[in-house]
């Protein structure tokens, strides 16, 4: 820890993001404690992609996964997951 990996990832993300249709940078993935935390990450991902429209309708993790799969299939996506265990 403390070596600047997140900072480097953000710089690369910012440099490459203009080449993608959709993009999201999700931080502190390893700190997600439970199903509610996972649902919150799904909401954040969908918020980034949908610009805040429709992501609050996730009732459970399976529904969120299905929504993400449908929306992102055949799209050019840059997704960075930071601090994954």
PDB file of C-alpha atoms in Angstrom:
ATOM      1  CA  UNK A   1       0.000   0.000   0.000  1.00  0.00           C
ATOM      2  CA  UNK A   2       0.889   3.633  -0.367  1.00  0.00           C
ATOM      3  CA  UNK A   3       2.851   3.242  -3.604  1.00  0.00           C
ATOM      4  CA  UNK A   4       0.524   5.390  -5.744  1.00  0.00           C
ATOM      5  CA  UNK A   5      -1.228   2.607  -7.658  1.00  0.00           C
ATOM      6  CA  UNK A   6      -4.632   4.311  -7.407  1.00  0.00           C
ATOM      7  CA  UNK A   7      -3.159   7.597  -8.584  1.00  0.00           C
ATOM      8  CA  UNK A   8      -1.562   5.891 -11.585  1.00  0.00           C
ATOM      9  CA  UNK A   9      -4.823   4.067 -12.357  1.00  0.00           C
ATOM     10  CA  UNK A  10      -6.736   7.376 -12.288  1.00  0.00           C
ATOM     11  CA  UNK A  11      -4.246   9.028 -14.637  1.00  0.00           C
ATOM     12  CA  UNK A  12      -4.474   6.132 -17.099  1.00  0.00           C
ATOM     13  CA  UNK A  13      -8.286   6.119 -16.765  1.00  0.00           C
ATOM     14  CA  UNK A  14      -8.466   9.842 -17.510  1.00  0.00           C
ATOM     15  CA  UNK A  15      -6.145   9.484 -20.499  1.00  0.00           C
ATOM     16  CA  UNK A  16      -8.053   6.561 -22.046  1.00  0.00           C
ATOM     17  CA  UNK A  17     -11.636   7.440 -21.145  1.00  0.00           C
ATOM     18  CA  UNK A  18     -12.247   9.543 -24.268  1.00  0.00           C
ATOM     19  CA  UNK A  19     -11.832   6.394 -26.388  1.00  0.00           C
ATOM     20  CA  UNK A  20     -14.748   4.589 -24.736  1.00  0.00           C
ATOM     21  CA  UNK A  21     -18.513   4.844 -25.012  1.00  0.00           C
ATOM     22  CA  UNK A  22     -18.997   4.110 -21.306  1.00  0.00           C
ATOM     23  CA  UNK A  23     -16.589   4.332 -18.402  1.00  0.00           C
ATOM     24  CA  UNK A  24     -16.514   3.921 -14.646  1.00  0.00           C
ATOM     25  CA  UNK A  25     -13.843   3.997 -11.950  1.00  0.00           C
ATOM     26  CA  UNK A  26     -14.938   2.043  -8.870  1.00  0.00           C
ATOM     27  CA  UNK A  27     -12.714   2.550  -5.824  1.00  0.00           C
ATOM     28  CA  UNK A  28     -12.168   0.453  -2.685  1.00  0.00           C
ATOM     29  CA  UNK A  29     -13.785  -2.692  -4.052  1.00  0.00           C
ATOM     30  CA  UNK A  30     -12.019  -4.788  -1.414  1.00  0.00           C
ATOM     31  CA  UNK A  31     -13.812  -2.889   1.348  1.00  0.00           C
ATOM     32  CA  UNK A  32     -17.313  -3.918   0.230  1.00  0.00           C
ATOM     33  CA  UNK A  33     -18.607  -5.696   3.343  1.00  0.00           C
ATOM     34  CA  UNK A  34     -21.811  -7.424   2.225  1.00  0.00           C
ATOM     35  CA  UNK A  35     -24.583  -7.764  -0.325  1.00  0.00           C
ATOM     36  CA  UNK A  36     -25.802  -4.205   0.292  1.00  0.00           C
ATOM     37  CA  UNK A  37     -22.305  -2.937  -0.462  1.00  0.00           C
ATOM     38  CA  UNK A  38     -22.230  -4.923  -3.697  1.00  0.00           C
ATOM     39  CA  UNK A  39     -25.613  -3.523  -4.676  1.00  0.00           C
ATOM     40  CA  UNK A  40     -24.269  -0.029  -4.001  1.00  0.00           C
ATOM     41  CA  UNK A  41     -21.301  -0.701  -6.324  1.00  0.00           C
ATOM     42  CA  UNK A  42     -23.713  -1.882  -9.004  1.00  0.00           C
ATOM     43  CA  UNK A  43     -25.730   1.313  -8.566  1.00  0.00           C
ATOM     44  CA  UNK A  44     -22.581   3.404  -8.841  1.00  0.00           C
ATOM     45  CA  UNK A  45     -21.547   1.592 -12.027  1.00  0.00           C
ATOM     46  CA  UNK A  46     -24.988   2.073 -13.557  1.00  0.00           C
ATOM     47  CA  UNK A  47     -25.051   5.732 -12.428  1.00  0.00           C
ATOM     48  CA  UNK A  48     -21.767   6.303 -14.249  1.00  0.00           C
ATOM     49  CA  UNK A  49     -23.052   4.575 -17.373  1.00  0.00           C
ATOM     50  CA  UNK A  50     -26.625   5.864 -17.431  1.00  0.00           C
ATOM     51  CA  UNK A  51     -25.742   9.316 -16.111  1.00  0.00           C
ATOM     52  CA  UNK A  52     -27.961   8.783 -13.051  1.00  0.00           C
ATOM     53  CA  UNK A  53     -31.076   7.482 -14.824  1.00  0.00           C
ATOM     54  CA  UNK A  54     -32.476   4.122 -13.726  1.00  0.00           C
ATOM     55  CA  UNK A  55     -29.804   2.706 -11.419  1.00  0.00           C
ATOM     56  CA  UNK A  56     -31.834   3.210  -8.245  1.00  0.00           C
ATOM     57  CA  UNK A  57     -34.222   0.479  -9.435  1.00  0.00           C
ATOM     58  CA  UNK A  58     -31.865  -2.338  -8.397  1.00  0.00           C
ATOM     59  CA  UNK A  59     -33.671  -4.519  -5.874  1.00  0.00           C
ATOM     60  CA  UNK A  60     -31.089  -7.304  -5.553  1.00  0.00           C
ATOM     61  CA  UNK A  61     -27.608  -8.266  -6.727  1.00  0.00           C
ATOM     62  CA  UNK A  62     -28.872 -10.661  -9.424  1.00  0.00           C
ATOM     63  CA  UNK A  63     -31.093  -7.977 -10.933  1.00  0.00           C
ATOM     64  CA  UNK A  64     -28.162  -5.545 -10.933  1.00  0.00           C
ATOM     65  CA  UNK A  65     -25.920  -8.075 -12.672  1.00  0.00           C
ATOM     66  CA  UNK A  66     -28.563  -8.680 -15.327  1.00  0.00           C
ATOM     67  CA  UNK A  67     -29.047  -4.956 -15.916  1.00  0.00           C
ATOM     68  CA  UNK A  68     -25.300  -4.421 -16.257  1.00  0.00           C
ATOM     69  CA  UNK A  69     -24.968  -7.340 -18.673  1.00  0.00           C
ATOM     70  CA  UNK A  70     -27.829  -6.105 -20.880  1.00  0.00           C
ATOM     71  CA  UNK A  71     -26.667  -2.487 -20.937  1.00  0.00           C
ATOM     72  CA  UNK A  72     -22.992  -3.213 -21.520  1.00  0.00           C
ATOM     73  CA  UNK A  73     -23.233  -6.050 -24.027  1.00  0.00           C
ATOM     74  CA  UNK A  74     -21.676  -4.979 -27.319  1.00  0.00           C
ATOM     75  CA  UNK A  75     -20.550  -1.606 -25.900  1.00  0.00           C
ATOM     76  CA  UNK A  76     -17.015  -0.285 -25.681  1.00  0.00           C
ATOM     77  CA  UNK A  77     -16.456   0.030 -21.917  1.00  0.00           C
ATOM     78  CA  UNK A  78     -13.580   1.128 -19.709  1.00  0.00           C
ATOM     79  CA  UNK A  79     -14.113  -0.217 -16.204  1.00  0.00           C
ATOM     80  CA  UNK A  80     -11.463   0.165 -13.501  1.00  0.00           C
ATOM     81  CA  UNK A  81     -11.918  -1.729 -10.237  1.00  0.00           C
ATOM     82  CA  UNK A  82      -9.518  -0.371  -7.657  1.00  0.00           C
ATOM     83  CA  UNK A  83      -8.320  -2.129  -4.489  1.00  0.00           C
ATOM     84  CA  UNK A  84      -9.676  -5.584  -5.328  1.00  0.00           C
ATOM     85  CA  UNK A  85      -8.781  -8.385  -2.901  1.00  0.00           C
TER      86      UNK A  85
END
